[in-house]
mmCIF file of C-alpha atoms and ligand atoms in Angstrom:
data_model
loop_
_atom_site.group_PDB
_atom_site.id
_atom_site.type_symbol
_atom_site.label_atom_id
_atom_site.label_comp_id
_atom_site.label_asym_id
_atom_site.label_seq_id
_atom_site.Cartn_x
_atom_site.Cartn_y
_atom_site.Cartn_z
ATOM 1 C CA MET M 6 -3.413 21.514 14.305
ATOM 2 C CA ASN M 7 -4.202 18.925 11.502
ATOM 3 C CA LYS M 8 -7.234 16.753 11.695
ATOM 4 C CA PRO M 9 -6.286 13.187 12.520
ATOM 5 C CA VAL M 10 -5.612 10.692 9.636
ATOM 6 C CA ARG M 11 -8.534 8.241 9.941
ATOM 7 C CA LYS M 12 -9.099 6.906 6.449
ATOM 8 C CA ALA M 13 -6.941 4.874 4.033
ATOM 9 C CA VAL M 14 -7.480 4.600 0.324
ATOM 10 C CA PHE M 15 -6.519 1.498 -1.303
ATOM 11 C CA PRO M 16 -6.313 1.791 -5.171
ATOM 12 C CA ALA M 17 -7.091 -1.744 -6.362
ATOM 13 C CA ALA M 18 -8.676 -1.495 -9.794
ATOM 14 C CA GLY M 19 -5.761 -2.562 -11.750
ATOM 15 C CA LEU M 20 -5.700 -5.760 -13.981
ATOM 16 C CA GLY M 21 -2.649 -7.285 -12.513
ATOM 17 C CA THR M 22 -1.098 -8.155 -15.957
ATOM 18 C CA ARG M 23 2.380 -8.644 -14.383
ATOM 19 C CA PHE M 24 0.948 -11.640 -12.698
ATOM 20 C CA LEU M 25 -0.800 -13.400 -15.523
ATOM 21 C CA PRO M 26 -2.051 -16.067 -15.731
ATOM 22 C CA ALA M 27 -2.712 -16.142 -11.939
ATOM 23 C CA THR M 28 -4.804 -12.932 -12.204
ATOM 24 C CA LYS M 29 -6.914 -13.845 -15.131
ATOM 25 C CA VAL M 30 -9.921 -14.412 -12.817
ATOM 26 C CA ILE M 31 -8.481 -13.679 -9.215
ATOM 27 C CA PRO M 32 -7.731 -10.037 -8.364
ATOM 28 C CA LYS M 33 -3.975 -9.800 -7.844
ATOM 29 C CA GLU M 34 -4.685 -8.190 -4.329
ATOM 30 C CA MET M 35 -6.147 -11.592 -3.480
ATOM 31 C CA LEU M 36 -3.181 -13.803 -4.273
ATOM 32 C CA ALA M 37 -1.881 -15.399 -1.090
ATOM 33 C CA LEU M 38 1.326 -14.426 0.625
ATOM 34 C CA VAL M 39 1.870 -17.506 2.795
ATOM 35 C CA ASP M 40 -1.723 -17.770 3.902
ATOM 36 C CA LYS M 41 -3.136 -14.238 3.725
ATOM 37 C CA PRO M 42 -4.098 -12.286 0.592
ATOM 38 C CA ILE M 43 -1.758 -9.398 -0.039
ATOM 39 C CA ILE M 44 -4.358 -6.791 0.466
ATOM 40 C CA GLN M 45 -4.898 -7.987 4.041
ATOM 41 C CA TYR M 46 -1.291 -7.096 4.964
ATOM 42 C CA GLY M 47 -2.075 -3.548 3.855
ATOM 43 C CA VAL M 48 -5.392 -3.415 5.834
ATOM 44 C CA GLU M 49 -3.792 -4.785 8.862
ATOM 45 C CA GLU M 50 -0.991 -2.125 8.634
ATOM 46 C CA ALA M 51 -3.678 0.593 8.269
ATOM 47 C CA ILE M 52 -5.569 -0.604 11.284
ATOM 48 C CA ALA M 53 -2.370 -0.927 13.303
ATOM 49 C CA SER M 54 -1.593 2.688 12.317
ATOM 50 C CA GLY M 55 -4.907 3.998 13.758
ATOM 51 C CA ILE M 56 -6.923 4.087 10.540
ATOM 52 C CA GLU M 57 -10.741 3.574 11.076
ATOM 53 C CA ASP M 58 -12.163 3.454 7.476
ATOM 54 C CA ILE M 59 -10.751 1.453 4.710
ATOM 55 C CA ILE M 60 -11.614 2.701 1.215
ATOM 56 C CA PHE M 61 -11.249 0.267 -1.688
ATOM 57 C CA VAL M 62 -11.096 1.756 -5.203
ATOM 58 C CA THR M 63 -12.081 -1.310 -7.203
ATOM 59 C CA GLY M 64 -13.148 -2.383 -10.659
ATOM 60 C CA ARG M 65 -14.946 -5.033 -12.509
ATOM 61 C CA GLY M 66 -14.272 -8.481 -11.298
ATOM 62 C CA LYS M 67 -12.779 -7.379 -8.008
ATOM 63 C CA GLY M 68 -15.695 -8.341 -5.728
ATOM 64 C CA ALA M 69 -13.624 -11.020 -3.932
ATOM 65 C CA MET M 70 -11.826 -8.339 -2.069
ATOM 66 C CA GLU M 71 -15.033 -6.984 -0.335
ATOM 67 C CA ASP M 72 -16.246 -10.579 0.236
ATOM 68 C CA HIS M 73 -13.022 -11.472 2.016
ATOM 69 C CA PHE M 74 -13.567 -8.769 4.563
ATOM 70 C CA ASP M 75 -17.260 -9.561 4.907
ATOM 71 C CA ARG M 76 -18.818 -12.323 7.093
ATOM 72 C CA SER M 77 -18.972 -15.726 5.734
ATOM 73 C CA PRO M 78 -22.115 -17.374 7.352
ATOM 74 C CA GLU M 79 -21.883 -20.740 5.658
ATOM 75 C CA LEU M 80 -18.177 -21.182 6.445
ATOM 76 C CA ASP M 81 -18.597 -19.983 9.947
ATOM 77 C CA ALA M 82 -21.545 -22.267 10.577
ATOM 78 C CA MET M 83 -19.604 -25.273 9.191
ATOM 79 C CA LEU M 84 -16.480 -24.335 11.354
ATOM 80 C CA GLU M 85 -18.773 -24.075 14.437
ATOM 81 C CA ARG M 86 -20.505 -27.432 13.743
ATOM 82 C CA ARG M 87 -17.091 -29.157 13.432
ATOM 83 C CA GLY M 88 -15.834 -27.505 16.624
ATOM 84 C CA LYS M 89 -13.041 -25.680 14.839
ATOM 85 C CA GLN M 90 -12.942 -22.757 17.171
ATOM 86 C CA GLU M 91 -9.431 -21.402 16.110
ATOM 87 C CA LEU M 92 -10.361 -21.292 12.417
ATOM 88 C CA LEU M 93 -13.747 -19.779 13.263
ATOM 89 C CA ALA M 94 -11.891 -16.983 15.098
ATOM 90 C CA VAL M 95 -9.762 -16.391 11.999
ATOM 91 C CA SER M 96 -12.669 -16.268 9.741
ATOM 92 C CA ARG M 97 -14.669 -13.802 12.003
ATOM 93 C CA GLY M 98 -11.584 -11.835 12.920
ATOM 94 C CA VAL M 99 -11.113 -10.870 9.196
ATOM 95 C CA ALA M 100 -14.704 -9.872 8.871
ATOM 96 C CA ALA M 101 -14.603 -7.735 12.055
ATOM 97 C CA MET M 102 -11.180 -6.180 11.131
ATOM 98 C CA ALA M 103 -12.273 -2.923 9.629
ATOM 99 C CA ARG M 104 -15.059 -0.787 8.218
ATOM 100 C CA ILE M 105 -14.752 -1.301 4.548
ATOM 101 C CA LEU M 106 -16.159 1.203 1.967
ATOM 102 C CA SER M 107 -15.739 0.834 -1.762
ATOM 103 C CA VAL M 108 -16.005 2.931 -4.850
ATOM 104 C CA ARG M 109 -15.489 1.841 -8.495
ATOM 105 C CA GLN M 110 -12.948 3.366 -10.910
ATOM 106 C CA GLN M 111 -14.897 2.848 -14.066
ATOM 107 C CA GLU M 112 -11.913 3.472 -16.492
ATOM 108 C CA PRO M 113 -8.278 2.719 -15.961
ATOM 109 C CA LEU M 114 -7.008 6.327 -16.183
ATOM 110 C CA GLY M 115 -4.213 6.116 -13.804
ATOM 111 C CA LEU M 116 -3.322 6.072 -10.062
ATOM 112 C CA GLY M 117 -4.016 9.745 -9.561
ATOM 113 C CA HIS M 118 -7.515 9.101 -11.091
ATOM 114 C CA ALA M 119 -8.043 6.188 -8.796
ATOM 115 C CA VAL M 120 -7.208 8.096 -5.652
ATOM 116 C CA LEU M 121 -9.543 11.034 -7.013
ATOM 117 C CA CYS M 122 -12.388 8.392 -7.149
ATOM 118 C CA ALA M 123 -12.261 8.343 -3.292
ATOM 119 C CA LYS M 124 -12.804 12.079 -2.942
ATOM 120 C CA ASP M 125 -16.342 11.908 -1.690
ATOM 121 C CA LEU M 126 -15.755 9.134 0.756
ATOM 122 C CA VAL M 127 -12.651 10.876 2.157
ATOM 123 C CA GLY M 128 -14.037 14.445 2.465
ATOM 124 C CA ASP M 129 -12.268 17.319 3.906
ATOM 125 C CA GLU M 130 -9.570 15.551 5.987
ATOM 126 C CA PRO M 131 -6.149 14.297 5.552
ATOM 127 C CA PHE M 132 -5.933 10.653 4.446
ATOM 128 C CA ALA M 133 -3.545 7.770 3.763
ATOM 129 C CA VAL M 134 -2.915 5.996 0.490
ATOM 130 C CA ILE M 135 -1.783 2.347 0.523
ATOM 131 C CA LEU M 136 -0.763 0.658 -2.730
ATOM 132 C CA PRO M 137 -1.459 -2.961 -1.862
ATOM 133 C CA ASP M 138 1.259 -4.326 -4.010
ATOM 134 C CA ASP M 139 3.856 -2.804 -1.777
ATOM 135 C CA VAL M 140 3.965 -5.087 1.142
ATOM 136 C CA ILE M 141 6.118 -3.525 4.044
ATOM 137 C CA ASP M 142 7.396 -5.517 6.983
ATOM 138 C CA ALA M 143 8.010 -2.968 9.672
ATOM 139 C CA GLN M 144 7.693 -2.389 13.257
ATOM 140 C CA PRO M 145 6.091 0.139 14.045
ATOM 141 C CA PRO M 146 4.116 -0.193 10.868
ATOM 142 C CA CYS M 147 5.352 2.001 7.996
ATOM 143 C CA LEU M 148 2.096 4.074 7.874
ATOM 144 C CA LYS M 149 2.268 4.622 11.585
ATOM 145 C CA GLN M 150 5.819 5.956 11.180
ATOM 146 C CA MET M 151 4.579 8.326 8.449
ATOM 147 C CA ILE M 152 1.541 9.634 10.403
ATOM 148 C CA GLY M 153 4.005 10.564 13.172
ATOM 149 C CA VAL M 154 6.033 12.547 10.661
ATOM 150 C CA PHE M 155 2.768 14.091 9.283
ATOM 151 C CA GLU M 156 1.753 15.197 12.781
ATOM 152 C CA GLU M 157 5.129 16.578 13.642
ATOM 153 C CA LYS M 158 5.786 18.401 10.385
ATOM 154 C CA GLY M 159 2.239 19.337 9.303
ATOM 155 C CA GLY M 160 2.580 18.502 5.713
ATOM 156 C CA SER M 161 1.965 15.671 3.310
ATOM 157 C CA VAL M 162 4.438 12.652 3.594
ATOM 158 C CA LEU M 163 5.501 10.205 0.894
ATOM 159 C CA ALA M 164 7.462 6.928 1.718
ATOM 160 C CA THR M 165 10.625 6.630 -0.032
ATOM 161 C CA MET M 166 13.573 4.135 -0.265
ATOM 162 C CA THR M 167 16.936 4.485 -1.878
ATOM 163 C CA ILE M 168 17.223 2.750 -5.217
ATOM 164 C CA GLU M 169 20.632 2.907 -6.963
ATOM 165 C CA GLY M 170 20.979 2.360 -10.761
ATOM 166 C CA PRO M 171 18.399 1.682 -13.488
ATOM 167 C CA GLY M 172 15.826 0.184 -11.229
ATOM 168 C CA ILE M 173 14.747 3.775 -10.194
ATOM 169 C CA SER M 174 12.954 4.263 -13.549
ATOM 170 C CA ALA M 175 10.067 2.019 -12.257
ATOM 171 C CA TYR M 176 9.202 4.612 -9.627
ATOM 172 C CA GLY M 177 8.203 8.226 -8.981
ATOM 173 C CA VAL M 178 11.525 9.949 -7.767
ATOM 174 C CA LEU M 179 11.747 12.678 -5.301
ATOM 175 C CA ALA M 180 13.935 15.769 -5.416
ATOM 176 C CA GLY M 181 14.817 17.483 -2.173
ATOM 177 C CA SER M 182 17.207 17.914 0.661
ATOM 178 C CA GLN M 183 17.676 15.907 3.778
ATOM 179 C CA ASP M 184 16.259 17.480 6.897
ATOM 180 C CA ARG M 185 18.976 18.557 9.335
ATOM 181 C CA ASP M 186 17.467 17.059 12.414
ATOM 182 C CA ASN M 187 16.301 13.848 10.994
ATOM 183 C CA PRO M 188 18.147 12.210 8.066
ATOM 184 C CA ARG M 189 15.062 10.011 7.278
ATOM 185 C CA ILE M 190 13.008 13.132 6.315
ATOM 186 C CA TYR M 191 13.456 14.886 2.948
ATOM 187 C CA ASN M 192 12.128 18.374 2.418
ATOM 188 C CA CYS M 193 10.694 17.827 -0.985
ATOM 189 C CA THR M 194 11.256 20.251 -3.751
ATOM 190 C CA GLY M 195 9.870 18.226 -6.791
ATOM 191 C CA MET M 196 9.295 14.815 -8.077
ATOM 192 C CA VAL M 197 9.345 13.007 -11.431
ATOM 193 C CA GLU M 198 7.349 9.781 -12.465
ATOM 194 C CA LYS M 199 9.300 7.075 -13.911
ATOM 195 C CA PRO M 200 12.325 9.179 -15.007
ATOM 196 C CA LYS M 201 15.174 7.764 -17.136
ATOM 197 C CA LEU M 202 18.201 6.906 -14.999
ATOM 198 C CA GLU M 203 20.044 10.084 -16.130
ATOM 199 C CA GLU M 204 17.025 12.243 -15.423
ATOM 200 C CA ALA M 205 16.321 10.931 -11.944
ATOM 201 C CA PRO M 206 16.643 13.878 -9.464
ATOM 202 C CA SER M 207 17.873 11.588 -6.678
ATOM 203 C CA THR M 208 17.916 8.016 -5.520
ATOM 204 C CA GLN M 209 14.839 8.340 -3.365
ATOM 205 C CA ALA M 210 12.150 6.273 -4.978
ATOM 206 C CA ILE M 211 8.457 6.848 -3.850
ATOM 207 C CA ILE M 212 6.903 3.675 -2.347
ATOM 208 C CA GLY M 213 3.261 2.984 -2.082
ATOM 209 C CA ARG M 214 2.429 4.790 1.128
ATOM 210 C CA TYR M 215 1.237 8.336 1.358
ATOM 211 C CA VAL M 216 -0.293 10.671 3.867
ATOM 212 C CA LEU M 217 -1.987 13.488 1.981
ATOM 213 C CA THR M 218 -3.932 16.592 2.781
ATOM 214 C CA PRO M 219 -7.288 16.817 0.994
ATOM 215 C CA ARG M 220 -6.260 19.679 -1.125
ATOM 216 C CA VAL M 221 -4.726 17.151 -3.494
ATOM 217 C CA PHE M 222 -8.095 16.045 -4.611
ATOM 218 C CA GLU M 223 -8.832 19.534 -6.244
ATOM 219 C CA LEU M 224 -5.428 19.445 -7.771
ATOM 220 C CA LEU M 225 -5.933 15.937 -9.147
ATOM 221 C CA GLU M 226 -9.014 17.144 -10.871
ATOM 222 C CA GLN M 227 -6.993 19.485 -12.873
ATOM 223 C CA THR M 228 -3.997 17.072 -13.436
ATOM 224 C CA LYS M 229 -3.530 16.175 -17.130
ATOM 225 C CA PRO M 230 -2.413 12.712 -18.260
ATOM 226 C CA GLY M 231 1.422 12.338 -17.640
ATOM 227 C CA ALA M 232 3.810 9.470 -17.771
ATOM 228 C CA GLY M 233 2.309 6.482 -19.757
ATOM 229 C CA GLY M 234 -0.618 8.660 -20.737
ATOM 230 C CA GLU M 235 -2.109 8.324 -17.242
ATOM 231 C CA ILE M 236 -3.270 10.783 -14.633
ATOM 232 C CA GLN M 237 -0.418 10.310 -12.147
ATOM 233 C CA LEU M 238 -0.628 10.661 -8.386
ATOM 234 C CA THR M 239 2.892 12.000 -8.468
ATOM 235 C CA ASP M 240 1.782 14.940 -10.713
ATOM 236 C CA GLY M 241 -1.101 15.865 -8.389
ATOM 237 C CA VAL M 242 1.312 15.827 -5.299
ATOM 238 C CA LYS M 243 3.779 17.886 -7.437
ATOM 239 C CA ALA M 244 1.031 20.502 -7.804
ATOM 240 C CA LEU M 245 0.356 20.307 -4.055
ATOM 241 C CA LEU M 246 3.975 21.102 -3.516
ATOM 242 C CA LYS M 247 3.526 24.577 -4.944
ATOM 243 C CA GLU M 248 1.178 25.413 -2.213
ATOM 244 C CA GLU M 249 2.057 23.239 0.829
ATOM 245 C CA LYS M 250 4.956 21.560 2.334
ATOM 246 C CA VAL M 251 5.640 17.967 1.281
ATOM 247 C CA PHE M 252 8.051 15.480 2.843
ATOM 248 C CA GLY M 253 9.815 12.335 1.815
ATOM 249 C CA TYR M 254 10.326 9.853 4.568
ATOM 250 C CA THR M 255 12.741 6.922 4.314
ATOM 251 C CA PHE M 256 10.773 4.421 6.473
ATOM 252 C CA GLU M 257 12.352 1.880 8.724
ATOM 253 C CA GLY M 258 11.498 -1.497 7.479
ATOM 254 C CA LYS M 259 11.575 -3.839 4.411
ATOM 255 C CA ARG M 260 9.411 -3.564 1.314
ATOM 256 C CA TYR M 261 8.457 -6.249 -1.117
ATOM 257 C CA ASP M 262 6.881 -5.645 -4.521
ATOM 258 C CA ALA M 263 4.253 -8.441 -4.206
ATOM 259 C CA GLY M 264 2.700 -7.376 -7.570
ATOM 260 C CA ASP M 265 5.748 -8.828 -9.317
ATOM 261 C CA LYS M 266 6.369 -12.555 -9.570
ATOM 262 C CA PHE M 267 9.967 -12.300 -8.185
ATOM 263 C CA GLY M 268 9.048 -9.886 -5.444
ATOM 264 C CA MET M 269 6.266 -12.123 -4.297
ATOM 265 C CA LEU M 270 8.652 -15.133 -4.223
ATOM 266 C CA GLN M 271 10.985 -13.053 -2.082
ATOM 267 C CA ALA M 272 8.242 -12.082 0.251
ATOM 268 C CA THR M 273 6.909 -15.606 0.382
ATOM 269 C CA VAL M 274 10.310 -17.014 1.506
ATOM 270 C CA GLU M 275 11.067 -14.334 4.101
ATOM 271 C CA PHE M 276 7.474 -14.283 5.669
ATOM 272 C CA ALA M 277 7.445 -18.040 5.754
ATOM 273 C CA LEU M 278 10.790 -18.124 7.603
ATOM 274 C CA LYS M 279 9.378 -15.913 10.300
ATOM 275 C CA ARG M 280 6.440 -17.988 10.957
ATOM 276 C CA PRO M 281 6.677 -19.775 14.388
ATOM 277 C CA GLU M 282 4.733 -22.814 13.190
ATOM 278 C CA PHE M 283 6.968 -23.880 10.345
ATOM 279 C CA GLY M 284 9.807 -21.264 9.980
ATOM 280 C CA GLU M 285 12.504 -23.624 11.261
ATOM 281 C CA LYS M 286 11.236 -26.561 9.254
ATOM 282 C CA PHE M 287 11.202 -24.321 6.061
ATOM 283 C CA ARG M 288 14.716 -23.070 6.855
ATOM 284 C CA ALA M 289 16.000 -26.660 7.024
ATOM 285 C CA TYR M 290 14.305 -27.438 3.733
ATOM 286 C CA LEU M 291 15.891 -24.416 2.022
ATOM 287 C CA LYS M 292 19.234 -25.502 3.319
ATOM 288 C CA GLU M 293 18.726 -28.961 1.872
ATOM 289 C CA LEU M 294 18.020 -27.375 -1.527
ATOM 290 C CA ALA M 295 21.000 -25.179 -1.455
ATOM 291 C CA PRO M 296 23.601 -26.528 0.923
HETATM 292 C C1 G1P A 1453 3.116 3.807 -8.511
HETATM 293 C C2 G1P A 1453 3.551 5.221 -8.508
HETATM 294 C C3 G1P A 1453 5.007 5.540 -8.429
HETATM 295 C C4 G1P A 1453 5.535 4.725 -7.202
HETATM 296 C C5 G1P A 1453 5.134 3.257 -7.252
HETATM 297 C C6 G1P A 1453 5.440 2.521 -6.038
HETATM 298 O O1 G1P A 1453 3.716 3.307 -9.816
HETATM 299 O O2 G1P A 1453 3.007 5.854 -9.702
HETATM 300 O O3 G1P A 1453 5.162 6.877 -8.276
HETATM 301 O O4 G1P A 1453 6.955 4.901 -7.182
HETATM 302 O O5 G1P A 1453 3.835 3.134 -7.475
HETATM 303 O O6 G1P A 1453 5.212 1.228 -6.042
HETATM 304 P P1 G1P A 1453 3.197 1.790 -10.426
HETATM 305 O O7 G1P A 1453 4.014 0.751 -9.583
HETATM 306 O O8 G1P A 1453 1.710 1.652 -10.055
HETATM 307 O O9 G1P A 1453 3.557 1.829 -11.814
#
């Protein structure tokens, strides 16, 4: 019987260069998707998946993320004075959402290294990793689906989606065979970080959600720099695969790359269209632009 998955690690130390100049001062995780910073979507997904502790792996200049999930006494007092009860509930709700812990990644040595920075805060239990750039609209939440697979199969689980063509080279790519009982599950036999199209072992791209056993920390400690000269999480999980079962899982839902300008625009339009307060008005506006 596996221990329950109670903690989620959010690697968030990156400089967000894909989004310059917006990210010169503001952490990319704090850019708003409609009216919430993108990291809040990941935190809400984690909480809705049963996670109790949120672990941010941060870096210099990233303090706004912790402040966002803390209480804001001046703002709350002002909202109270003005009788803005609904907004007060929003502000307090964010602060009460989760227990936030954080650790700093002092050097940008790669995603695998960022996850390793959380080793002491996670301890000896299975944990989730959420890459906040990957915003996933799914019901049940993507991580909840994956924890279900982890509990059923008893091995680490990586989220995947099918990507045909050269776009696959931006991802870690899974090798493996589809499970006979559940076509969404892949029995993983290998993985390659950012392969050339002709070297990609499949069309299953790894997306930023992982449920991992703690053994991966020891393996990451031994992982040498790989693709791009960085310590890759993919390489740590590949080492894990020699000792334990690892599964790919094609989640049900839609993923947006909110760390990319175009991906953020797509997410903005689709999330805005779903908002009851102004979705219809926004749809009419879009039709007016492109009849
Ligand atoms: C990271 C991982 C990669 C994964 C991707 C998903 O890459 O290294 O394996 O496919 O996230 O978003 P990055 O996007 O940080 O270069």
